[in-house]
């Protein structure tokens, strides 16, 4: 008591100091551990809540539409986003152009073999898609041109006597010139009529081709063809698979032009379509979240780190 009376300033400071400040350092560590444990528990509790909530509960469809309309009505935001995408795409494109390895080398031989085997074992094609593709105007014109050229080349091949004359000096060039002129006149006069007939004929050929493609007996043939196609892509260097700058620029311009002019009614239809499918679904319907986290201590550690950093506002946590 005498000490306190002689040093009133010190005594006041001592009396105003919280009792836990005098606790041993080990208690401070226990307190920090308890805080950390609470943060971990809070992270898991947040995940447990989030994974059980349906999409329509987390983000109602009306709110989604409102958010999208607000974002799409901000012209400056779209312009800034486009500039940012251009900047980042240029960096990504430059990096990809330096990659000389093939896709197969990157993913490994075992994965490549599995992919090719899966492609080869695809069980047939969609009949409507096949008929729509083969029945398109472009394919009809292609088949008609192939038939037209094939007929001409066939007659050229069986013209043995004419071919012999065509290889003779003096007479040969004259004969070939007459043949070429006759071909040009044929193309100009009756060529269109023949091609029109062949185009109508190819409709029948397309039906037969569709049946051939869709036939179960030919699945192995087309399965091998599919595997060869995919193999060709996987074996090419990555930098040869990058689309041209002109193509990417056009796709980007078309995309942002669409965003600037999208109709609100169309947007509502898109959102409604999505919510009709997944609106009443939760994350738990797609994944066993707890099982995944429990199976990976490292994943749990990363989640705790991210959660702690978000709570404390410190990226080093």
Short mmCIF file of the C-alpha atoms (twelve columns), coordinates in Angstrom:
data_MODEL
# 
_entry.id   MODEL 
# 
loop_
_atom_site.group_PDB 
_atom_site.id 
_atom_site.type_symbol 
_atom_site.label_atom_id 
_atom_site.label_alt_id 
_atom_site.label_comp_id 
_atom_site.label_asym_id 
_atom_site.label_seq_id 
_atom_site.Cartn_x 
_atom_site.Cartn_y 
_atom_site.Cartn_z 
_atom_site.pdbx_PDB_model_num 
ATOM 1   C CA . UNK A 1   0.000   0.000   0.000    1 
ATOM 2   C CA . UNK A 2   2.868   2.348   0.797    1 
ATOM 3   C CA . UNK A 3   4.326   1.651   -2.667   1 
ATOM 4   C CA . UNK A 4   1.050   2.539   -4.333   1 
ATOM 5   C CA . UNK A 5   0.731   5.708   -2.317   1 
ATOM 6   C CA . UNK A 6   4.265   6.811   -3.178   1 
ATOM 7   C CA . UNK A 7   3.777   6.228   -6.913   1 
ATOM 8   C CA . UNK A 8   0.172   7.113   -7.689   1 
ATOM 9   C CA . UNK A 9   0.812   7.299   -11.457  1 
ATOM 10  C CA . UNK A 10  2.169   3.800   -11.620  1 
ATOM 11  C CA . UNK A 11  -0.587  2.468   -9.417   1 
ATOM 12  C CA . UNK A 12  -3.240  4.011   -11.658  1 
ATOM 13  C CA . UNK A 13  -1.657  2.416   -14.712  1 
ATOM 14  C CA . UNK A 14  -1.500  -0.959  -13.028  1 
ATOM 15  C CA . UNK A 15  -5.113  -0.815  -11.904  1 
ATOM 16  C CA . UNK A 16  -6.311  0.168   -15.395  1 
ATOM 17  C CA . UNK A 17  -4.458  -2.652  -17.150  1 
ATOM 18  C CA . UNK A 18  -6.647  -5.684  -18.149  1 
ATOM 19  C CA . UNK A 19  -5.918  -8.811  -16.153  1 
ATOM 20  C CA . UNK A 20  -5.250  -10.948 -19.286  1 
ATOM 21  C CA . UNK A 21  -2.241  -8.716  -20.007  1 
ATOM 22  C CA . UNK A 22  -0.505  -10.253 -16.985  1 
ATOM 23  C CA . UNK A 23  -1.221  -13.789 -18.186  1 
ATOM 24  C CA . UNK A 24  1.752   -15.883 -19.332  1 
ATOM 25  C CA . UNK A 25  2.676   -15.857 -23.032  1 
ATOM 26  C CA . UNK A 26  1.317   -19.376 -23.394  1 
ATOM 27  C CA . UNK A 27  -2.182  -18.047 -22.683  1 
ATOM 28  C CA . UNK A 28  -1.782  -15.604 -25.566  1 
ATOM 29  C CA . UNK A 29  -0.945  -18.509 -27.854  1 
ATOM 30  C CA . UNK A 30  -3.986  -20.374 -26.595  1 
ATOM 31  C CA . UNK A 31  -6.107  -17.322 -27.323  1 
ATOM 32  C CA . UNK A 32  -4.682  -17.068 -30.864  1 
ATOM 33  C CA . UNK A 33  -5.328  -20.762 -31.412  1 
ATOM 34  C CA . UNK A 34  -8.907  -20.323 -30.271  1 
ATOM 35  C CA . UNK A 35  -9.393  -17.464 -32.726  1 
ATOM 36  C CA . UNK A 36  -7.942  -19.558 -35.508  1 
ATOM 37  C CA . UNK A 37  -10.203 -22.474 -34.552  1 
ATOM 38  C CA . UNK A 38  -13.217 -20.178 -34.625  1 
ATOM 39  C CA . UNK A 39  -12.229 -18.907 -38.070  1 
ATOM 40  C CA . UNK A 40  -11.906 -22.465 -39.356  1 
ATOM 41  C CA . UNK A 41  -15.272 -23.354 -37.863  1 
ATOM 42  C CA . UNK A 42  -16.810 -20.234 -39.365  1 
ATOM 43  C CA . UNK A 43  -15.425 -21.115 -42.793  1 
ATOM 44  C CA . UNK A 44  -16.885 -24.601 -42.618  1 
ATOM 45  C CA . UNK A 45  -20.191 -23.278 -41.302  1 
ATOM 46  C CA . UNK A 46  -20.364 -20.817 -44.190  1 
ATOM 47  C CA . UNK A 47  -19.689 -23.609 -46.672  1 
ATOM 48  C CA . UNK A 48  -22.285 -25.835 -45.008  1 
ATOM 49  C CA . UNK A 49  -24.855 -23.066 -45.361  1 
ATOM 50  C CA . UNK A 50  -23.899 -22.135 -48.905  1 
ATOM 51  C CA . UNK A 51  -23.954 -25.667 -50.303  1 
ATOM 52  C CA . UNK A 52  -27.489 -26.301 -49.060  1 
ATOM 53  C CA . UNK A 53  -29.045 -23.127 -50.446  1 
ATOM 54  C CA . UNK A 54  -30.899 -23.297 -53.739  1 
ATOM 55  C CA . UNK A 55  -29.865 -20.890 -56.492  1 
ATOM 56  C CA . UNK A 56  -33.244 -19.169 -56.423  1 
ATOM 57  C CA . UNK A 57  -32.773 -18.594 -52.700  1 
ATOM 58  C CA . UNK A 58  -29.237 -17.238 -52.992  1 
ATOM 59  C CA . UNK A 59  -29.993 -15.113 -56.028  1 
ATOM 60  C CA . UNK A 60  -33.654 -14.811 -57.044  1 
ATOM 61  C CA . UNK A 61  -34.374 -14.666 -60.744  1 
ATOM 62  C CA . UNK A 62  -35.753 -11.116 -60.473  1 
ATOM 63  C CA . UNK A 63  -32.499 -9.949  -58.873  1 
ATOM 64  C CA . UNK A 64  -30.486 -11.653 -61.606  1 
ATOM 65  C CA . UNK A 65  -32.456 -9.849  -64.296  1 
ATOM 66  C CA . UNK A 66  -32.096 -6.527  -62.496  1 
ATOM 67  C CA . UNK A 67  -28.344 -6.983  -62.074  1 
ATOM 68  C CA . UNK A 68  -27.854 -7.938  -65.718  1 
ATOM 69  C CA . UNK A 69  -29.941 -5.007  -66.957  1 
ATOM 70  C CA . UNK A 70  -28.003 -2.610  -64.728  1 
ATOM 71  C CA . UNK A 71  -24.671 -3.902  -65.973  1 
ATOM 72  C CA . UNK A 72  -25.646 -3.972  -69.647  1 
ATOM 73  C CA . UNK A 73  -27.074 -0.452  -69.477  1 
ATOM 74  C CA . UNK A 74  -23.703 0.929   -68.383  1 
ATOM 75  C CA . UNK A 75  -22.002 1.725   -71.689  1 
ATOM 76  C CA . UNK A 76  -18.759 2.877   -70.068  1 
ATOM 77  C CA . UNK A 77  -18.497 -0.403  -68.151  1 
ATOM 78  C CA . UNK A 78  -18.831 -2.397  -71.384  1 
ATOM 79  C CA . UNK A 79  -16.247 -0.205  -73.123  1 
ATOM 80  C CA . UNK A 80  -13.796 -0.597  -70.246  1 
ATOM 81  C CA . UNK A 81  -14.383 -4.348  -70.129  1 
ATOM 82  C CA . UNK A 82  -13.696 -4.627  -73.852  1 
ATOM 83  C CA . UNK A 83  -10.420 -2.728  -73.521  1 
ATOM 84  C CA . UNK A 84  -9.387  -4.951  -70.614  1 
ATOM 85  C CA . UNK A 85  -10.189 -8.130  -72.537  1 
ATOM 86  C CA . UNK A 86  -8.236  -6.908  -75.550  1 
ATOM 87  C CA . UNK A 87  -5.246  -6.168  -73.327  1 
ATOM 88  C CA . UNK A 88  -5.346  -9.536  -71.581  1 
ATOM 89  C CA . UNK A 89  -6.048  -11.501 -74.757  1 
ATOM 90  C CA . UNK A 90  -3.040  -9.949  -76.477  1 
ATOM 91  C CA . UNK A 91  -0.849  -11.099 -73.584  1 
ATOM 92  C CA . UNK A 92  -2.365  -14.586 -73.636  1 
ATOM 93  C CA . UNK A 93  -2.056  -14.852 -77.413  1 
ATOM 94  C CA . UNK A 94  1.602   -13.819 -77.261  1 
ATOM 95  C CA . UNK A 95  2.249   -16.475 -74.614  1 
ATOM 96  C CA . UNK A 96  0.441   -19.196 -76.573  1 
ATOM 97  C CA . UNK A 97  2.289   -18.330 -79.772  1 
ATOM 98  C CA . UNK A 98  5.528   -19.172 -77.991  1 
ATOM 99  C CA . UNK A 99  4.284   -22.677 -77.114  1 
ATOM 100 C CA . UNK A 100 5.725   -25.110 -79.644  1 
ATOM 101 C CA . UNK A 101 4.721   -28.312 -77.882  1 
ATOM 102 C CA . UNK A 102 1.716   -30.263 -79.110  1 
ATOM 103 C CA . UNK A 103 -1.414  -30.736 -77.040  1 
ATOM 104 C CA . UNK A 104 -0.570  -34.436 -76.790  1 
ATOM 105 C CA . UNK A 105 2.840   -33.620 -75.297  1 
ATOM 106 C CA . UNK A 106 1.261   -31.342 -72.716  1 
ATOM 107 C CA . UNK A 107 -1.466  -33.712 -71.520  1 
ATOM 108 C CA . UNK A 108 0.719   -36.823 -71.784  1 
ATOM 109 C CA . UNK A 109 0.551   -40.049 -73.776  1 
ATOM 110 C CA . UNK A 110 -1.770  -41.893 -71.380  1 
ATOM 111 C CA . UNK A 111 -4.367  -39.105 -71.372  1 
ATOM 112 C CA . UNK A 112 -4.082  -38.734 -75.143  1 
ATOM 113 C CA . UNK A 113 -4.703  -42.452 -75.651  1 
ATOM 114 C CA . UNK A 114 -7.725  -42.316 -73.349  1 
ATOM 115 C CA . UNK A 115 -9.184  -39.360 -75.247  1 
ATOM 116 C CA . UNK A 116 -8.726  -41.035 -78.622  1 
ATOM 117 C CA . UNK A 117 -10.228 -44.277 -77.354  1 
ATOM 118 C CA . UNK A 118 -13.264 -42.426 -76.006  1 
ATOM 119 C CA . UNK A 119 -13.735 -40.570 -79.290  1 
ATOM 120 C CA . UNK A 120 -13.408 -43.774 -81.268  1 
ATOM 121 C CA . UNK A 121 -16.043 -45.469 -79.121  1 
ATOM 122 C CA . UNK A 122 -18.663 -42.756 -79.562  1 
ATOM 123 C CA . UNK A 123 -21.888 -44.613 -80.203  1 
ATOM 124 C CA . UNK A 124 -23.166 -43.128 -83.432  1 
ATOM 125 C CA . UNK A 125 -24.342 -39.642 -84.378  1 
ATOM 126 C CA . UNK A 126 -27.484 -37.624 -83.960  1 
ATOM 127 C CA . UNK A 127 -29.625 -38.463 -87.036  1 
ATOM 128 C CA . UNK A 128 -31.224 -35.029 -87.341  1 
ATOM 129 C CA . UNK A 129 -27.865 -33.262 -87.098  1 
ATOM 130 C CA . UNK A 130 -26.303 -35.529 -89.727  1 
ATOM 131 C CA . UNK A 131 -29.173 -35.044 -92.182  1 
ATOM 132 C CA . UNK A 132 -29.253 -31.291 -91.585  1 
ATOM 133 C CA . UNK A 133 -25.528 -30.997 -92.310  1 
ATOM 134 C CA . UNK A 134 -25.444 -33.257 -95.353  1 
ATOM 135 C CA . UNK A 135 -28.630 -31.694 -96.681  1 
ATOM 136 C CA . UNK A 136 -27.280 -28.136 -96.526  1 
ATOM 137 C CA . UNK A 137 -26.934 -26.095 -99.704  1 
ATOM 138 C CA . UNK A 138 -23.147 -25.968 -99.355  1 
ATOM 139 C CA . UNK A 139 -22.820 -29.759 -99.270  1 
ATOM 140 C CA . UNK A 140 -25.259 -30.145 -102.183 1 
ATOM 141 C CA . UNK A 141 -23.238 -27.749 -104.330 1 
ATOM 142 C CA . UNK A 142 -20.009 -29.466 -103.330 1 
ATOM 143 C CA . UNK A 143 -21.328 -32.906 -104.294 1 
ATOM 144 C CA . UNK A 144 -22.726 -31.568 -107.566 1 
ATOM 145 C CA . UNK A 145 -19.370 -30.026 -108.488 1 
ATOM 146 C CA . UNK A 146 -17.530 -33.208 -107.570 1 
ATOM 147 C CA . UNK A 147 -19.867 -35.273 -109.755 1 
ATOM 148 C CA . UNK A 148 -19.584 -32.790 -112.635 1 
ATOM 149 C CA . UNK A 149 -15.780 -32.819 -112.550 1 
ATOM 150 C CA . UNK A 150 -15.753 -36.564 -112.036 1 
ATOM 151 C CA . UNK A 151 -17.848 -37.202 -115.140 1 
ATOM 152 C CA . UNK A 152 -15.578 -35.025 -117.288 1 
ATOM 153 C CA . UNK A 153 -12.401 -36.605 -115.910 1 
ATOM 154 C CA . UNK A 154 -13.877 -40.056 -116.438 1 
ATOM 155 C CA . UNK A 155 -14.402 -39.431 -120.154 1 
ATOM 156 C CA . UNK A 156 -10.926 -37.946 -120.371 1 
ATOM 157 C CA . UNK A 157 -9.471  -41.069 -118.792 1 
ATOM 158 C CA . UNK A 158 -11.226 -43.538 -121.101 1 
ATOM 159 C CA . UNK A 159 -10.288 -41.502 -124.188 1 
ATOM 160 C CA . UNK A 160 -7.164  -43.588 -124.742 1 
ATOM 161 C CA . UNK A 161 -6.673  -42.591 -128.379 1 
ATOM 162 C CA . UNK A 162 -7.113  -38.904 -127.584 1 
ATOM 163 C CA . UNK A 163 -4.607  -39.106 -124.751 1 
ATOM 164 C CA . UNK A 164 -2.050  -40.674 -127.037 1 
ATOM 165 C CA . UNK A 165 -2.525  -37.884 -129.569 1 
ATOM 166 C CA . UNK A 166 -2.295  -35.307 -126.777 1 
ATOM 167 C CA . UNK A 167 1.249   -36.434 -126.038 1 
ATOM 168 C CA . UNK A 168 2.424   -36.093 -129.629 1 
ATOM 169 C CA . UNK A 169 4.434   -33.037 -130.747 1 
ATOM 170 C CA . UNK A 170 2.646   -30.349 -132.767 1 
ATOM 171 C CA . UNK A 171 -0.629  -32.281 -133.004 1 
ATOM 172 C CA . UNK A 172 -0.824  -32.868 -129.251 1 
ATOM 173 C CA . UNK A 173 -0.891  -29.196 -128.173 1 
ATOM 174 C CA . UNK A 174 -3.467  -28.434 -130.863 1 
ATOM 175 C CA . UNK A 175 -5.672  -31.272 -129.692 1 
ATOM 176 C CA . UNK A 176 -5.346  -30.201 -126.056 1 
ATOM 177 C CA . UNK A 177 -6.221  -26.622 -126.941 1 
ATOM 178 C CA . UNK A 178 -9.351  -27.789 -128.753 1 
ATOM 179 C CA . UNK A 179 -10.259 -29.966 -125.753 1 
ATOM 180 C CA . UNK A 180 -9.847  -27.081 -123.291 1 
ATOM 181 C CA . UNK A 181 -11.908 -24.731 -125.453 1 
ATOM 182 C CA . UNK A 182 -14.611 -27.357 -125.776 1 
ATOM 183 C CA . UNK A 183 -14.639 -27.736 -121.996 1 
ATOM 184 C CA . UNK A 184 -15.056 -23.971 -121.547 1 
ATOM 185 C CA . UNK A 185 -17.918 -23.894 -124.051 1 
ATOM 186 C CA . UNK A 186 -19.511 -26.862 -122.327 1 
ATOM 187 C CA . UNK A 187 -19.244 -25.116 -118.957 1 
ATOM 188 C CA . UNK A 188 -20.774 -21.953 -120.401 1 
ATOM 189 C CA . UNK A 189 -23.651 -23.531 -122.329 1 
ATOM 190 C CA . UNK A 190 -24.918 -26.789 -120.896 1 
ATOM 191 C CA . UNK A 191 -22.793 -26.719 -117.739 1 
ATOM 192 C CA . UNK A 192 -25.408 -24.911 -115.614 1 
ATOM 193 C CA . UNK A 193 -28.115 -27.348 -116.768 1 
ATOM 194 C CA . UNK A 194 -25.973 -30.340 -115.878 1 
ATOM 195 C CA . UNK A 195 -25.060 -28.862 -112.486 1 
ATOM 196 C CA . UNK A 196 -28.722 -28.118 -111.763 1 
ATOM 197 C CA . UNK A 197 -29.611 -31.718 -112.547 1 
ATOM 198 C CA . UNK A 198 -26.733 -32.999 -110.439 1 
ATOM 199 C CA . UNK A 199 -27.770 -30.753 -107.559 1 
ATOM 200 C CA . UNK A 200 -31.249 -32.267 -107.573 1 
ATOM 201 C CA . UNK A 201 -29.708 -35.712 -107.813 1 
ATOM 202 C CA . UNK A 202 -27.448 -35.058 -104.816 1 
ATOM 203 C CA . UNK A 203 -30.564 -34.808 -102.620 1 
ATOM 204 C CA . UNK A 204 -31.034 -38.508 -103.193 1 
ATOM 205 C CA . UNK A 205 -27.323 -39.065 -102.719 1 
ATOM 206 C CA . UNK A 206 -27.442 -37.146 -99.422  1 
ATOM 207 C CA . UNK A 207 -30.193 -39.422 -98.139  1 
ATOM 208 C CA . UNK A 208 -28.113 -42.460 -99.016  1 
ATOM 209 C CA . UNK A 209 -25.033 -40.864 -97.466  1 
ATOM 210 C CA . UNK A 210 -26.974 -40.119 -94.279  1 
ATOM 211 C CA . UNK A 211 -28.121 -43.719 -94.039  1 
ATOM 212 C CA . UNK A 212 -24.546 -44.864 -94.617  1 
ATOM 213 C CA . UNK A 213 -23.190 -42.620 -91.853  1 
ATOM 214 C CA . UNK A 214 -25.927 -43.586 -89.403  1 
ATOM 215 C CA . UNK A 215 -25.771 -47.310 -90.093  1 
ATOM 216 C CA . UNK A 216 -24.612 -49.302 -87.021  1 
ATOM 217 C CA . UNK A 217 -22.510 -51.435 -89.362  1 
ATOM 218 C CA . UNK A 218 -20.330 -48.413 -90.195  1 
ATOM 219 C CA . UNK A 219 -19.813 -47.059 -86.680  1 
ATOM 220 C CA . UNK A 220 -16.343 -48.545 -86.414  1 
ATOM 221 C CA . UNK A 221 -15.313 -46.903 -89.677  1 
ATOM 222 C CA . UNK A 222 -16.462 -43.449 -88.619  1 
ATOM 223 C CA . UNK A 223 -15.183 -44.033 -85.094  1 
ATOM 224 C CA . UNK A 224 -11.703 -44.500 -86.533  1 
ATOM 225 C CA . UNK A 225 -12.178 -41.418 -88.701  1 
ATOM 226 C CA . UNK A 226 -13.152 -39.374 -85.648  1 
ATOM 227 C CA . UNK A 227 -10.118 -40.628 -83.745  1 
ATOM 228 C CA . UNK A 228 -7.830  -39.708 -86.654  1 
ATOM 229 C CA . UNK A 229 -9.313  -36.228 -86.775  1 
ATOM 230 C CA . UNK A 230 -8.870  -35.626 -83.045  1 
ATOM 231 C CA . UNK A 231 -5.396  -37.167 -83.151  1 
ATOM 232 C CA . UNK A 232 -4.412  -34.750 -85.905  1 
ATOM 233 C CA . UNK A 233 -5.478  -31.823 -83.719  1 
ATOM 234 C CA . UNK A 234 -3.756  -33.147 -80.595  1 
ATOM 235 C CA . UNK A 235 -0.498  -33.771 -82.434  1 
ATOM 236 C CA . UNK A 236 -0.272  -30.225 -83.783  1 
ATOM 237 C CA . UNK A 237 1.745   -27.566 -81.903  1 
ATOM 238 C CA . UNK A 238 -0.356  -25.313 -79.700  1 
ATOM 239 C CA . UNK A 239 0.728   -22.179 -81.564  1 
ATOM 240 C CA . UNK A 240 -0.790  -23.565 -84.791  1 
ATOM 241 C CA . UNK A 241 -4.206  -23.966 -83.152  1 
ATOM 242 C CA . UNK A 242 -4.573  -20.301 -82.249  1 
ATOM 243 C CA . UNK A 243 -7.164  -18.609 -84.494  1 
ATOM 244 C CA . UNK A 244 -6.020  -15.669 -86.563  1 
ATOM 245 C CA . UNK A 245 -6.030  -12.191 -85.064  1 
ATOM 246 C CA . UNK A 246 -8.658  -11.142 -87.600  1 
ATOM 247 C CA . UNK A 247 -10.995 -13.938 -86.533  1 
ATOM 248 C CA . UNK A 248 -10.610 -13.319 -82.804  1 
ATOM 249 C CA . UNK A 249 -11.090 -9.592  -83.334  1 
ATOM 250 C CA . UNK A 250 -14.298 -10.204 -85.284  1 
ATOM 251 C CA . UNK A 251 -15.653 -12.610 -82.654  1 
ATOM 252 C CA . UNK A 252 -14.814 -10.133 -79.908  1 
ATOM 253 C CA . UNK A 253 -16.409 -7.238  -81.764  1 
ATOM 254 C CA . UNK A 254 -19.543 -9.264  -82.482  1 
ATOM 255 C CA . UNK A 255 -19.783 -10.336 -78.836  1 
ATOM 256 C CA . UNK A 256 -19.569 -6.823  -77.429  1 
ATOM 257 C CA . UNK A 257 -21.864 -5.485  -80.120  1 
ATOM 258 C CA . UNK A 258 -24.410 -8.064  -78.992  1 
ATOM 259 C CA . UNK A 259 -23.976 -7.018  -75.347  1 
ATOM 260 C CA . UNK A 260 -24.574 -3.404  -76.280  1 
ATOM 261 C CA . UNK A 261 -27.759 -4.171  -78.183  1 
ATOM 262 C CA . UNK A 262 -29.248 -7.231  -76.459  1 
ATOM 263 C CA . UNK A 263 -32.997 -7.005  -76.036  1 
ATOM 264 C CA . UNK A 264 -34.295 -7.159  -72.464  1 
ATOM 265 C CA . UNK A 265 -37.029 -9.624  -73.502  1 
ATOM 266 C CA . UNK A 266 -34.434 -11.992 -74.949  1 
ATOM 267 C CA . UNK A 267 -32.379 -11.639 -71.793  1 
ATOM 268 C CA . UNK A 268 -35.395 -12.518 -69.677  1 
ATOM 269 C CA . UNK A 269 -35.992 -15.634 -71.758  1 
ATOM 270 C CA . UNK A 270 -32.371 -16.748 -71.304  1 
ATOM 271 C CA . UNK A 271 -32.464 -16.238 -67.553  1 
ATOM 272 C CA . UNK A 272 -35.850 -17.913 -67.215  1 
ATOM 273 C CA . UNK A 273 -34.585 -20.900 -69.182  1 
ATOM 274 C CA . UNK A 274 -31.578 -21.257 -66.873  1 
ATOM 275 C CA . UNK A 275 -33.617 -20.888 -63.685  1 
ATOM 276 C CA . UNK A 276 -36.146 -23.435 -64.899  1 
ATOM 277 C CA . UNK A 277 -33.299 -25.950 -65.049  1 
ATOM 278 C CA . UNK A 278 -31.107 -25.102 -62.030  1 
ATOM 279 C CA . UNK A 279 -33.143 -22.591 -60.024  1 
ATOM 280 C CA . UNK A 280 -34.246 -25.190 -57.477  1 
ATOM 281 C CA . UNK A 281 -30.834 -26.874 -57.337  1 
ATOM 282 C CA . UNK A 282 -28.118 -26.411 -54.730  1 
ATOM 283 C CA . UNK A 283 -24.411 -27.120 -54.800  1 
ATOM 284 C CA . UNK A 284 -25.092 -30.224 -52.734  1 
ATOM 285 C CA . UNK A 285 -27.159 -31.613 -55.621  1 
ATOM 286 C CA . UNK A 286 -24.082 -31.666 -57.828  1 
ATOM 287 C CA . UNK A 287 -21.201 -32.358 -55.421  1 
ATOM 288 C CA . UNK A 288 -20.610 -33.941 -52.027  1 
ATOM 289 C CA . UNK A 289 -18.808 -30.836 -50.805  1 
ATOM 290 C CA . UNK A 290 -18.002 -32.096 -47.306  1 
ATOM 291 C CA . UNK A 291 -16.597 -35.353 -48.648  1 
ATOM 292 C CA . UNK A 292 -14.356 -33.457 -51.059  1 
ATOM 293 C CA . UNK A 293 -13.022 -31.120 -48.360  1 
ATOM 294 C CA . UNK A 294 -12.473 -33.961 -45.886  1 
ATOM 295 C CA . UNK A 295 -10.579 -35.942 -48.520  1 
ATOM 296 C CA . UNK A 296 -8.029  -33.156 -49.061  1 
ATOM 297 C CA . UNK A 297 -6.348  -31.586 -46.018  1 
ATOM 298 C CA . UNK A 298 -4.551  -29.226 -48.381  1 
ATOM 299 C CA . UNK A 299 -7.864  -28.002 -49.777  1 
ATOM 300 C CA . UNK A 300 -9.097  -27.442 -46.224  1 
ATOM 301 C CA . UNK A 301 -5.933  -25.463 -45.490  1 
ATOM 302 C CA . UNK A 302 -6.408  -23.303 -48.581  1 
ATOM 303 C CA . UNK A 303 -10.039 -22.627 -47.658  1 
ATOM 304 C CA . UNK A 304 -9.011  -21.603 -44.151  1 
ATOM 305 C CA . UNK A 305 -6.321  -19.315 -45.543  1 
ATOM 306 C CA . UNK A 306 -8.694  -17.642 -47.963  1 
ATOM 307 C CA . UNK A 307 -11.377 -17.281 -45.293  1 
ATOM 308 C CA . UNK A 308 -8.894  -15.863 -42.784  1 
ATOM 309 C CA . UNK A 309 -7.561  -13.400 -45.360  1 
ATOM 310 C CA . UNK A 310 -11.080 -12.300 -46.256  1 
ATOM 311 C CA . UNK A 311 -12.025 -11.785 -42.593  1 
ATOM 312 C CA . UNK A 312 -8.838  -9.958  -41.660  1 
ATOM 313 C CA . UNK A 313 -8.391  -8.124  -44.952  1 
ATOM 314 C CA . UNK A 314 -4.825  -9.401  -45.089  1 
ATOM 315 C CA . UNK A 315 -3.545  -11.489 -48.022  1 
ATOM 316 C CA . UNK A 316 -0.721  -12.822 -45.895  1 
ATOM 317 C CA . UNK A 317 -3.022  -14.592 -43.470  1 
# 
